[in-house]
Amino acid sequence: MAELFIQQLSILNGSKVYDMLQRIGPSENAFNNEVNGMTYKQYQEWLIKMDAWSRGEQLPDGYVKQWTYWLMDFDRPVGYGKLRERATEASKRFGGNIGYAIDPLYRGKGYGNLLFELLLLEAKKKNIIEVYSTVEKFNYSSKKVHEKCGGRLINEDEIRWYFLFDI
């Protein structure tokens, strides 16, 4: 893990990102990966849509500006993260400002901690002062990531934990 960085989605992202997104399930640990199962052509159209969303364009009703990032290890994508401009009331209950997933081929190697830390840094650069994130109660690995990255547990119910990060 010597050359790690996050890279914002580009409409030019190619087959390496596509292949990673096919390995991450469509809803693993409550992280929505709508690319799983798409054809390559559909993926290219999705890239264009996500690029527009990053500029606040063509957003569905109730959505806010959202940026998509890849955690890169040299030229290999190993993770996928989303950062929303703000948490809506709906996303505070399910999701929050940050969501992330690590390629199953690279789990258990500390990539989740690093990706989450880098997404928090991006939030700071974008002047996002509070970050909300939720974790499903069965996902103890993600709970540990949230705690290690400074998340404050602000609530919990029978389904998930709710964290707040002051940036």
Short mmCIF file of N, CA and C in Angstrom, two decimals:
data_model
loop_
_atom_site.label_atom_id
_atom_site.label_comp_id
_atom_site.label_asym_id
_atom_site.label_seq_id
_atom_site.Cartn_x
_atom_site.Cartn_y
_atom_site.Cartn_z
N MET A 1 0.83 -1.19 0.00
CA MET A 1 0.00 0.00 0.00
C MET A 1 0.87 1.25 0.00
N ALA A 2 1.81 1.31 -0.91
CA ALA A 2 2.74 2.44 -0.92
C ALA A 2 2.23 3.63 -1.73
N GLU A 3 1.51 3.39 -2.79
CA GLU A 3 1.08 4.46 -3.70
C GLU A 3 -0.44 4.52 -3.75
N LEU A 4 -1.04 4.99 -2.64
CA LEU A 4 -2.49 5.01 -2.53
C LEU A 4 -3.02 6.43 -2.61
N PHE A 5 -4.12 6.59 -3.34
CA PHE A 5 -4.74 7.90 -3.47
C PHE A 5 -6.18 7.69 -3.93
N ILE A 6 -7.00 8.75 -3.77
CA ILE A 6 -8.33 8.65 -4.35
C ILE A 6 -8.37 9.48 -5.62
N GLN A 7 -9.16 9.00 -6.54
CA GLN A 7 -9.30 9.63 -7.85
C GLN A 7 -10.79 9.86 -8.08
N GLN A 8 -11.16 11.08 -8.42
CA GLN A 8 -12.57 11.36 -8.69
C GLN A 8 -12.98 10.70 -10.00
N LEU A 9 -14.21 10.23 -10.03
CA LEU A 9 -14.78 9.61 -11.22
C LEU A 9 -14.57 10.50 -12.44
N SER A 10 -14.28 9.87 -13.54
CA SER A 10 -14.13 10.54 -14.82
C SER A 10 -14.94 9.76 -15.85
N ILE A 11 -15.47 10.46 -16.83
CA ILE A 11 -16.20 9.76 -17.89
C ILE A 11 -15.25 8.88 -18.70
N LEU A 12 -13.95 9.03 -18.48
CA LEU A 12 -12.97 8.22 -19.19
C LEU A 12 -12.54 6.97 -18.42
N ASN A 13 -13.10 6.75 -17.21
CA ASN A 13 -12.74 5.55 -16.47
C ASN A 13 -13.06 4.33 -17.31
N GLY A 14 -12.17 3.36 -17.27
CA GLY A 14 -12.28 2.23 -18.18
C GLY A 14 -12.60 0.91 -17.53
N SER A 15 -12.05 -0.14 -18.12
CA SER A 15 -12.43 -1.50 -17.75
C SER A 15 -11.93 -1.91 -16.36
N LYS A 16 -10.84 -1.34 -15.87
CA LYS A 16 -10.38 -1.72 -14.53
C LYS A 16 -11.40 -1.33 -13.48
N VAL A 17 -11.95 -0.12 -13.58
CA VAL A 17 -12.99 0.31 -12.64
C VAL A 17 -14.24 -0.53 -12.86
N TYR A 18 -14.63 -0.73 -14.09
CA TYR A 18 -15.81 -1.54 -14.40
C TYR A 18 -15.69 -2.94 -13.77
N ASP A 19 -14.53 -3.57 -13.94
CA ASP A 19 -14.33 -4.92 -13.39
C ASP A 19 -14.45 -4.92 -11.87
N MET A 20 -13.87 -3.90 -11.22
CA MET A 20 -13.99 -3.80 -9.76
C MET A 20 -15.46 -3.69 -9.36
N LEU A 21 -16.21 -2.85 -10.07
CA LEU A 21 -17.62 -2.63 -9.73
C LEU A 21 -18.46 -3.89 -9.94
N GLN A 22 -18.03 -4.78 -10.83
CA GLN A 22 -18.74 -6.04 -11.01
C GLN A 22 -18.48 -6.99 -9.84
N ARG A 23 -17.35 -6.84 -9.16
CA ARG A 23 -17.04 -7.71 -8.02
C ARG A 23 -17.72 -7.24 -6.73
N ILE A 24 -18.05 -5.96 -6.63
CA ILE A 24 -18.75 -5.45 -5.45
C ILE A 24 -20.24 -5.67 -5.67
N GLY A 25 -20.88 -6.34 -4.74
CA GLY A 25 -22.30 -6.68 -4.89
C GLY A 25 -23.19 -5.46 -5.06
N PRO A 26 -24.41 -5.66 -5.54
CA PRO A 26 -25.32 -4.54 -5.79
C PRO A 26 -25.75 -3.81 -4.52
N SER A 27 -25.72 -4.49 -3.38
CA SER A 27 -26.10 -3.84 -2.12
C SER A 27 -25.37 -4.52 -0.97
N GLU A 28 -24.05 -4.51 -1.02
CA GLU A 28 -23.27 -5.11 0.05
C GLU A 28 -23.23 -4.18 1.25
N ASN A 29 -23.57 -4.72 2.40
CA ASN A 29 -23.53 -3.94 3.64
C ASN A 29 -24.27 -2.62 3.49
N ALA A 30 -25.36 -2.64 2.74
CA ALA A 30 -26.23 -1.47 2.51
C ALA A 30 -25.57 -0.39 1.65
N PHE A 31 -24.48 -0.69 0.99
CA PHE A 31 -23.88 0.25 0.04
C PHE A 31 -24.44 -0.07 -1.33
N ASN A 32 -25.07 0.92 -1.96
CA ASN A 32 -25.72 0.72 -3.25
C ASN A 32 -24.69 0.83 -4.38
N ASN A 33 -24.47 -0.27 -5.07
CA ASN A 33 -23.60 -0.30 -6.24
C ASN A 33 -24.46 -0.67 -7.45
N GLU A 34 -25.05 0.35 -8.06
CA GLU A 34 -25.97 0.09 -9.17
C GLU A 34 -25.27 -0.40 -10.43
N VAL A 35 -23.94 -0.33 -10.49
CA VAL A 35 -23.21 -0.76 -11.68
C VAL A 35 -23.11 -2.28 -11.75
N ASN A 36 -23.17 -2.95 -10.61
CA ASN A 36 -23.07 -4.41 -10.62
C ASN A 36 -24.15 -4.98 -11.51
N GLY A 37 -23.74 -5.74 -12.52
CA GLY A 37 -24.67 -6.35 -13.46
C GLY A 37 -24.93 -5.54 -14.71
N MET A 38 -24.43 -4.30 -14.76
CA MET A 38 -24.60 -3.48 -15.97
C MET A 38 -23.69 -3.99 -17.08
N THR A 39 -24.10 -3.74 -18.32
CA THR A 39 -23.20 -3.97 -19.44
C THR A 39 -22.15 -2.85 -19.43
N TYR A 40 -21.11 -3.03 -20.21
CA TYR A 40 -20.07 -2.01 -20.28
C TYR A 40 -20.64 -0.70 -20.85
N LYS A 41 -21.52 -0.80 -21.82
CA LYS A 41 -22.14 0.40 -22.40
C LYS A 41 -22.99 1.12 -21.35
N GLN A 42 -23.75 0.38 -20.56
CA GLN A 42 -24.55 0.99 -19.49
C GLN A 42 -23.63 1.67 -18.46
N TYR A 43 -22.52 1.03 -18.14
CA TYR A 43 -21.53 1.61 -17.23
C TYR A 43 -21.02 2.95 -17.76
N GLN A 44 -20.72 3.02 -19.05
CA GLN A 44 -20.25 4.27 -19.64
C GLN A 44 -21.31 5.36 -19.53
N GLU A 45 -22.57 5.01 -19.71
CA GLU A 45 -23.67 5.97 -19.54
C GLU A 45 -23.79 6.39 -18.07
N TRP A 46 -23.60 5.45 -17.15
CA TRP A 46 -23.64 5.74 -15.72
C TRP A 46 -22.53 6.72 -15.34
N LEU A 47 -21.34 6.55 -15.92
CA LEU A 47 -20.24 7.48 -15.65
C LEU A 47 -20.64 8.91 -16.03
N ILE A 48 -21.29 9.06 -17.18
CA ILE A 48 -21.73 10.38 -17.63
C ILE A 48 -22.75 10.96 -16.65
N LYS A 49 -23.68 10.12 -16.19
CA LYS A 49 -24.69 10.58 -15.23
C LYS A 49 -24.03 10.99 -13.91
N MET A 50 -23.10 10.19 -13.39
CA MET A 50 -22.45 10.50 -12.12
C MET A 50 -21.58 11.76 -12.24
N ASP A 51 -20.98 11.95 -13.41
CA ASP A 51 -20.21 13.17 -13.65
C ASP A 51 -21.12 14.39 -13.58
N ALA A 52 -22.30 14.29 -14.16
CA ALA A 52 -23.27 15.39 -14.10
C ALA A 52 -23.71 15.63 -12.66
N TRP A 53 -23.97 14.58 -11.91
CA TRP A 53 -24.37 14.73 -10.51
C TRP A 53 -23.29 15.44 -9.70
N SER A 54 -22.02 15.20 -10.05
CA SER A 54 -20.93 15.85 -9.31
C SER A 54 -20.91 17.36 -9.52
N ARG A 55 -21.59 17.81 -10.55
CA ARG A 55 -21.72 19.25 -10.82
C ARG A 55 -23.09 19.77 -10.38
N GLY A 56 -23.90 18.90 -9.78
CA GLY A 56 -25.24 19.29 -9.35
C GLY A 56 -26.24 19.34 -10.48
N GLU A 57 -25.95 18.67 -11.59
CA GLU A 57 -26.82 18.69 -12.77
C GLU A 57 -27.58 17.37 -12.89
N GLN A 58 -28.79 17.45 -13.43
CA GLN A 58 -29.63 16.29 -13.72
C GLN A 58 -29.92 15.43 -12.48
N LEU A 59 -29.98 16.07 -11.32
CA LEU A 59 -30.24 15.33 -10.08
C LEU A 59 -31.71 14.95 -9.98
N PRO A 60 -32.01 13.72 -9.59
CA PRO A 60 -33.40 13.36 -9.33
C PRO A 60 -33.94 14.17 -8.15
N ASP A 61 -35.25 14.30 -8.07
CA ASP A 61 -35.86 15.02 -6.95
C ASP A 61 -35.39 14.43 -5.63
N GLY A 62 -35.03 15.31 -4.69
CA GLY A 62 -34.59 14.88 -3.37
C GLY A 62 -33.11 14.54 -3.27
N TYR A 63 -32.39 14.54 -4.40
CA TYR A 63 -30.96 14.23 -4.39
C TYR A 63 -30.16 15.51 -4.25
N VAL A 64 -28.93 15.36 -3.74
CA VAL A 64 -28.00 16.48 -3.64
C VAL A 64 -26.74 16.14 -4.43
N LYS A 65 -25.94 17.17 -4.67
CA LYS A 65 -24.68 16.96 -5.40
C LYS A 65 -23.89 15.82 -4.74
N GLN A 66 -23.34 14.96 -5.57
CA GLN A 66 -22.62 13.78 -5.08
C GLN A 66 -21.39 13.54 -5.93
N TRP A 67 -20.28 13.27 -5.28
CA TRP A 67 -19.03 12.96 -5.96
C TRP A 67 -18.72 11.48 -5.76
N THR A 68 -18.15 10.86 -6.76
CA THR A 68 -17.76 9.46 -6.71
C THR A 68 -16.25 9.38 -6.84
N TYR A 69 -15.66 8.53 -6.03
CA TYR A 69 -14.19 8.37 -6.00
C TYR A 69 -13.81 6.90 -6.04
N TRP A 70 -12.62 6.68 -6.59
CA TRP A 70 -12.02 5.35 -6.59
C TRP A 70 -10.79 5.41 -5.69
N LEU A 71 -10.62 4.43 -4.83
CA LEU A 71 -9.36 4.30 -4.09
C LEU A 71 -8.43 3.53 -5.00
N MET A 72 -7.31 4.14 -5.31
CA MET A 72 -6.36 3.56 -6.26
C MET A 72 -5.10 3.10 -5.53
N ASP A 73 -4.62 1.92 -5.87
CA ASP A 73 -3.33 1.41 -5.42
C ASP A 73 -2.50 1.31 -6.69
N PHE A 74 -1.64 2.30 -6.88
CA PHE A 74 -0.96 2.52 -8.16
C PHE A 74 -2.03 2.75 -9.23
N ASP A 75 -2.14 1.86 -10.21
CA ASP A 75 -3.14 2.05 -11.27
C ASP A 75 -4.32 1.10 -11.12
N ARG A 76 -4.42 0.47 -9.95
CA ARG A 76 -5.45 -0.54 -9.72
C ARG A 76 -6.52 -0.01 -8.76
N PRO A 77 -7.79 0.06 -9.19
CA PRO A 77 -8.86 0.47 -8.26
C PRO A 77 -9.14 -0.64 -7.26
N VAL A 78 -9.18 -0.27 -5.96
CA VAL A 78 -9.42 -1.26 -4.91
C VAL A 78 -10.64 -0.91 -4.06
N GLY A 79 -11.21 0.29 -4.29
CA GLY A 79 -12.38 0.69 -3.51
C GLY A 79 -13.17 1.76 -4.21
N TYR A 80 -14.36 2.01 -3.69
CA TYR A 80 -15.35 2.88 -4.31
C TYR A 80 -15.98 3.70 -3.19
N GLY A 81 -15.99 5.01 -3.33
CA GLY A 81 -16.59 5.86 -2.31
C GLY A 81 -17.48 6.92 -2.90
N LYS A 82 -18.48 7.34 -2.12
CA LYS A 82 -19.40 8.40 -2.52
C LYS A 82 -19.39 9.46 -1.41
N LEU A 83 -19.43 10.70 -1.82
CA LEU A 83 -19.49 11.81 -0.89
C LEU A 83 -20.62 12.73 -1.34
N ARG A 84 -21.58 12.95 -0.46
CA ARG A 84 -22.69 13.85 -0.76
C ARG A 84 -22.43 15.22 -0.15
N GLU A 85 -22.86 16.24 -0.85
CA GLU A 85 -22.67 17.63 -0.43
C GLU A 85 -23.26 17.88 0.96
N ARG A 86 -24.37 17.27 1.23
CA ARG A 86 -24.99 17.38 2.55
C ARG A 86 -25.87 16.17 2.77
N ALA A 87 -26.17 15.92 4.02
CA ALA A 87 -27.07 14.82 4.35
C ALA A 87 -28.49 15.36 4.40
N THR A 88 -29.38 14.72 3.69
CA THR A 88 -30.80 15.06 3.77
C THR A 88 -31.40 14.33 4.97
N GLU A 89 -32.61 14.66 5.33
CA GLU A 89 -33.26 13.95 6.44
C GLU A 89 -33.35 12.46 6.12
N ALA A 90 -33.66 12.12 4.88
CA ALA A 90 -33.74 10.71 4.50
C ALA A 90 -32.38 10.03 4.59
N SER A 91 -31.33 10.69 4.11
CA SER A 91 -30.02 10.04 4.13
C SER A 91 -29.42 9.98 5.53
N LYS A 92 -29.85 10.86 6.43
CA LYS A 92 -29.39 10.75 7.83
C LYS A 92 -29.89 9.45 8.46
N ARG A 93 -31.02 8.96 8.00
CA ARG A 93 -31.57 7.71 8.52
C ARG A 93 -30.96 6.49 7.84
N PHE A 94 -30.52 6.68 6.59
CA PHE A 94 -29.99 5.54 5.83
C PHE A 94 -28.92 6.04 4.88
N GLY A 95 -27.69 5.91 5.26
CA GLY A 95 -26.59 6.29 4.36
C GLY A 95 -25.74 7.40 4.89
N GLY A 96 -26.24 8.61 4.82
CA GLY A 96 -25.46 9.76 5.25
C GLY A 96 -24.74 10.44 4.11
N ASN A 97 -23.67 11.16 4.44
CA ASN A 97 -22.88 11.87 3.43
C ASN A 97 -21.84 10.97 2.76
N ILE A 98 -21.40 9.96 3.47
CA ILE A 98 -20.32 9.11 2.95
C ILE A 98 -20.77 7.66 2.90
N GLY A 99 -20.46 7.03 1.79
CA GLY A 99 -20.63 5.59 1.65
C GLY A 99 -19.40 5.04 0.96
N TYR A 100 -19.07 3.81 1.25
CA TYR A 100 -17.87 3.24 0.63
C TYR A 100 -17.97 1.72 0.58
N ALA A 101 -17.19 1.14 -0.31
CA ALA A 101 -17.08 -0.31 -0.43
C ALA A 101 -15.68 -0.63 -0.94
N ILE A 102 -15.17 -1.74 -0.49
CA ILE A 102 -13.85 -2.21 -0.93
C ILE A 102 -14.06 -3.45 -1.79
N ASP A 103 -13.31 -3.53 -2.86
CA ASP A 103 -13.32 -4.69 -3.75
C ASP A 103 -13.08 -5.94 -2.89
N PRO A 104 -13.90 -6.98 -3.04
CA PRO A 104 -13.71 -8.19 -2.24
C PRO A 104 -12.30 -8.78 -2.34
N LEU A 105 -11.61 -8.55 -3.44
CA LEU A 105 -10.24 -9.06 -3.58
C LEU A 105 -9.26 -8.39 -2.63
N TYR A 106 -9.63 -7.22 -2.07
CA TYR A 106 -8.68 -6.42 -1.28
C TYR A 106 -9.17 -6.13 0.14
N ARG A 107 -10.20 -6.80 0.58
CA ARG A 107 -10.73 -6.56 1.93
C ARG A 107 -9.80 -7.12 3.00
N GLY A 108 -9.89 -6.52 4.18
CA GLY A 108 -9.09 -6.98 5.30
C GLY A 108 -7.65 -6.51 5.28
N LYS A 109 -7.34 -5.50 4.46
CA LYS A 109 -5.96 -5.03 4.31
C LYS A 109 -5.81 -3.56 4.70
N GLY A 110 -6.83 -2.97 5.33
CA GLY A 110 -6.76 -1.59 5.76
C GLY A 110 -7.22 -0.57 4.74
N TYR A 111 -7.67 -1.02 3.60
CA TYR A 111 -8.12 -0.09 2.56
C TYR A 111 -9.36 0.70 2.99
N GLY A 112 -10.25 0.06 3.75
CA GLY A 112 -11.47 0.74 4.19
C GLY A 112 -11.15 1.95 5.05
N ASN A 113 -10.22 1.78 6.00
CA ASN A 113 -9.82 2.92 6.85
C ASN A 113 -9.27 4.05 6.00
N LEU A 114 -8.39 3.71 5.10
CA LEU A 114 -7.75 4.74 4.28
C LEU A 114 -8.77 5.44 3.38
N LEU A 115 -9.64 4.70 2.75
CA LEU A 115 -10.64 5.31 1.87
C LEU A 115 -11.54 6.25 2.67
N PHE A 116 -11.98 5.81 3.84
CA PHE A 116 -12.85 6.66 4.64
C PHE A 116 -12.13 7.93 5.08
N GLU A 117 -10.88 7.81 5.51
CA GLU A 117 -10.09 8.99 5.89
C GLU A 117 -9.94 9.96 4.72
N LEU A 118 -9.67 9.44 3.53
CA LEU A 118 -9.51 10.30 2.36
C LEU A 118 -10.83 10.96 1.97
N LEU A 119 -11.94 10.26 2.14
CA LEU A 119 -13.24 10.87 1.86
C LEU A 119 -13.55 11.98 2.87
N LEU A 120 -13.16 11.80 4.13
CA LEU A 120 -13.32 12.87 5.12
C LEU A 120 -12.48 14.08 4.75
N LEU A 121 -11.27 13.85 4.24
CA LEU A 121 -10.43 14.98 3.79
C LEU A 121 -11.07 15.71 2.62
N GLU A 122 -11.67 14.96 1.70
CA GLU A 122 -12.38 15.59 0.58
C GLU A 122 -13.55 16.41 1.09
N ALA A 123 -14.26 15.89 2.09
CA ALA A 123 -15.37 16.64 2.67
C ALA A 123 -14.87 17.97 3.23
N LYS A 124 -13.75 17.93 3.90
CA LYS A 124 -13.18 19.16 4.46
C LYS A 124 -12.83 20.14 3.34
N LYS A 125 -12.21 19.65 2.27
CA LYS A 125 -11.86 20.51 1.13
C LYS A 125 -13.09 21.16 0.51
N LYS A 126 -14.22 20.46 0.60
CA LYS A 126 -15.46 20.96 0.00
C LYS A 126 -16.30 21.75 1.02
N ASN A 127 -15.68 22.07 2.16
CA ASN A 127 -16.33 22.86 3.23
C ASN A 127 -17.59 22.20 3.78
N ILE A 128 -17.61 20.89 3.80
CA ILE A 128 -18.69 20.15 4.45
C ILE A 128 -18.30 20.05 5.92
N ILE A 129 -19.10 20.63 6.81
CA ILE A 129 -18.66 20.71 8.20
C ILE A 129 -19.15 19.57 9.08
N GLU A 130 -20.23 18.91 8.69
CA GLU A 130 -20.72 17.74 9.41
C GLU A 130 -20.94 16.60 8.42
N VAL A 131 -20.45 15.45 8.80
CA VAL A 131 -20.62 14.27 7.96
C VAL A 131 -21.37 13.23 8.78
N TYR A 132 -22.46 12.75 8.21
CA TYR A 132 -23.24 11.68 8.81
C TYR A 132 -22.97 10.39 8.04
N SER A 133 -22.96 9.28 8.78
CA SER A 133 -22.80 7.99 8.13
C SER A 133 -23.49 6.94 8.98
N THR A 134 -24.11 5.98 8.33
CA THR A 134 -24.77 4.90 9.05
C THR A 134 -24.09 3.58 8.73
N VAL A 135 -24.19 2.66 9.68
CA VAL A 135 -23.57 1.33 9.53
C VAL A 135 -24.59 0.29 9.96
N GLU A 136 -24.78 -0.70 9.11
CA GLU A 136 -25.67 -1.80 9.46
C GLU A 136 -25.07 -2.57 10.65
N LYS A 137 -25.94 -3.02 11.57
CA LYS A 137 -25.48 -3.63 12.82
C LYS A 137 -24.67 -4.92 12.62
N PHE A 138 -24.78 -5.57 11.50
CA PHE A 138 -23.99 -6.78 11.26
C PHE A 138 -22.60 -6.46 10.72
N ASN A 139 -22.34 -5.20 10.38
CA ASN A 139 -21.08 -4.83 9.72
C ASN A 139 -20.09 -4.25 10.74
N TYR A 140 -19.53 -5.13 11.55
CA TYR A 140 -18.61 -4.69 12.60
C TYR A 140 -17.33 -4.09 12.03
N SER A 141 -16.90 -4.56 10.88
CA SER A 141 -15.68 -4.00 10.26
C SER A 141 -15.88 -2.52 9.96
N SER A 142 -17.02 -2.15 9.39
CA SER A 142 -17.28 -0.75 9.07
C SER A 142 -17.46 0.07 10.35
N LYS A 143 -18.06 -0.51 11.36
CA LYS A 143 -18.19 0.20 12.64
C LYS A 143 -16.80 0.58 13.16
N LYS A 144 -15.86 -0.36 13.08
CA LYS A 144 -14.49 -0.09 13.53
C LYS A 144 -13.84 1.01 12.69
N VAL A 145 -14.09 1.00 11.39
CA VAL A 145 -13.57 2.07 10.51
C VAL A 145 -14.10 3.42 10.98
N HIS A 146 -15.39 3.49 11.22
CA HIS A 146 -16.00 4.75 11.65
C HIS A 146 -15.40 5.24 12.97
N GLU A 147 -15.22 4.33 13.90
CA GLU A 147 -14.65 4.71 15.20
C GLU A 147 -13.20 5.14 15.05
N LYS A 148 -12.44 4.40 14.27
CA LYS A 148 -11.03 4.74 14.07
C LYS A 148 -10.86 6.10 13.39
N CYS A 149 -11.80 6.44 12.53
CA CYS A 149 -11.72 7.71 11.79
C CYS A 149 -12.35 8.88 12.56
N GLY A 150 -12.69 8.66 13.82
CA GLY A 150 -13.17 9.75 14.66
C GLY A 150 -14.67 9.93 14.70
N GLY A 151 -15.41 8.97 14.23
CA GLY A 151 -16.86 9.08 14.25
C GLY A 151 -17.40 9.00 15.67
N ARG A 152 -18.39 9.82 15.92
CA ARG A 152 -19.06 9.84 17.22
C ARG A 152 -20.41 9.16 17.05
N LEU A 153 -20.63 8.10 17.83
CA LEU A 153 -21.90 7.39 17.77
C LEU A 153 -22.97 8.29 18.38
N ILE A 154 -23.96 8.68 17.56
CA ILE A 154 -24.98 9.61 18.05
C ILE A 154 -26.34 8.94 18.25
N ASN A 155 -26.50 7.73 17.71
CA ASN A 155 -27.76 7.04 17.87
C ASN A 155 -27.58 5.61 17.39
N GLU A 156 -28.51 4.76 17.77
CA GLU A 156 -28.56 3.41 17.21
C GLU A 156 -29.98 2.90 17.36
N ASP A 157 -30.34 1.98 16.49
CA ASP A 157 -31.61 1.28 16.61
C ASP A 157 -31.31 -0.19 16.39
N GLU A 158 -32.33 -0.98 16.20
CA GLU A 158 -32.10 -2.42 16.05
C GLU A 158 -31.43 -2.79 14.73
N ILE A 159 -31.40 -1.85 13.77
CA ILE A 159 -30.86 -2.15 12.44
C ILE A 159 -29.47 -1.55 12.22
N ARG A 160 -29.24 -0.32 12.70
CA ARG A 160 -27.97 0.34 12.36
C ARG A 160 -27.48 1.28 13.45
N TRP A 161 -26.19 1.63 13.32
CA TRP A 161 -25.54 2.65 14.13
C TRP A 161 -25.48 3.93 13.31
N TYR A 162 -25.57 5.07 13.99
CA TYR A 162 -25.55 6.39 13.34
C TYR A 162 -24.34 7.16 13.88
N PHE A 163 -23.49 7.60 12.98
CA PHE A 163 -22.27 8.32 13.34
C PHE A 163 -22.29 9.74 12.80
N LEU A 164 -21.63 10.62 13.55
CA LEU A 164 -21.43 11.99 13.13
C LEU A 164 -19.94 12.29 13.22
N PHE A 165 -19.44 12.96 12.20
CA PHE A 165 -18.05 13.39 12.13
C PHE A 165 -18.05 14.90 12.05
N ASP A 166 -17.38 15.56 12.96
CA ASP A 166 -17.20 17.01 12.88
C ASP A 166 -15.92 17.28 12.12
N ILE A 167 -16.02 17.98 11.02
CA ILE A 167 -14.87 18.21 10.14
C ILE A 167 -14.22 19.54 10.50
#
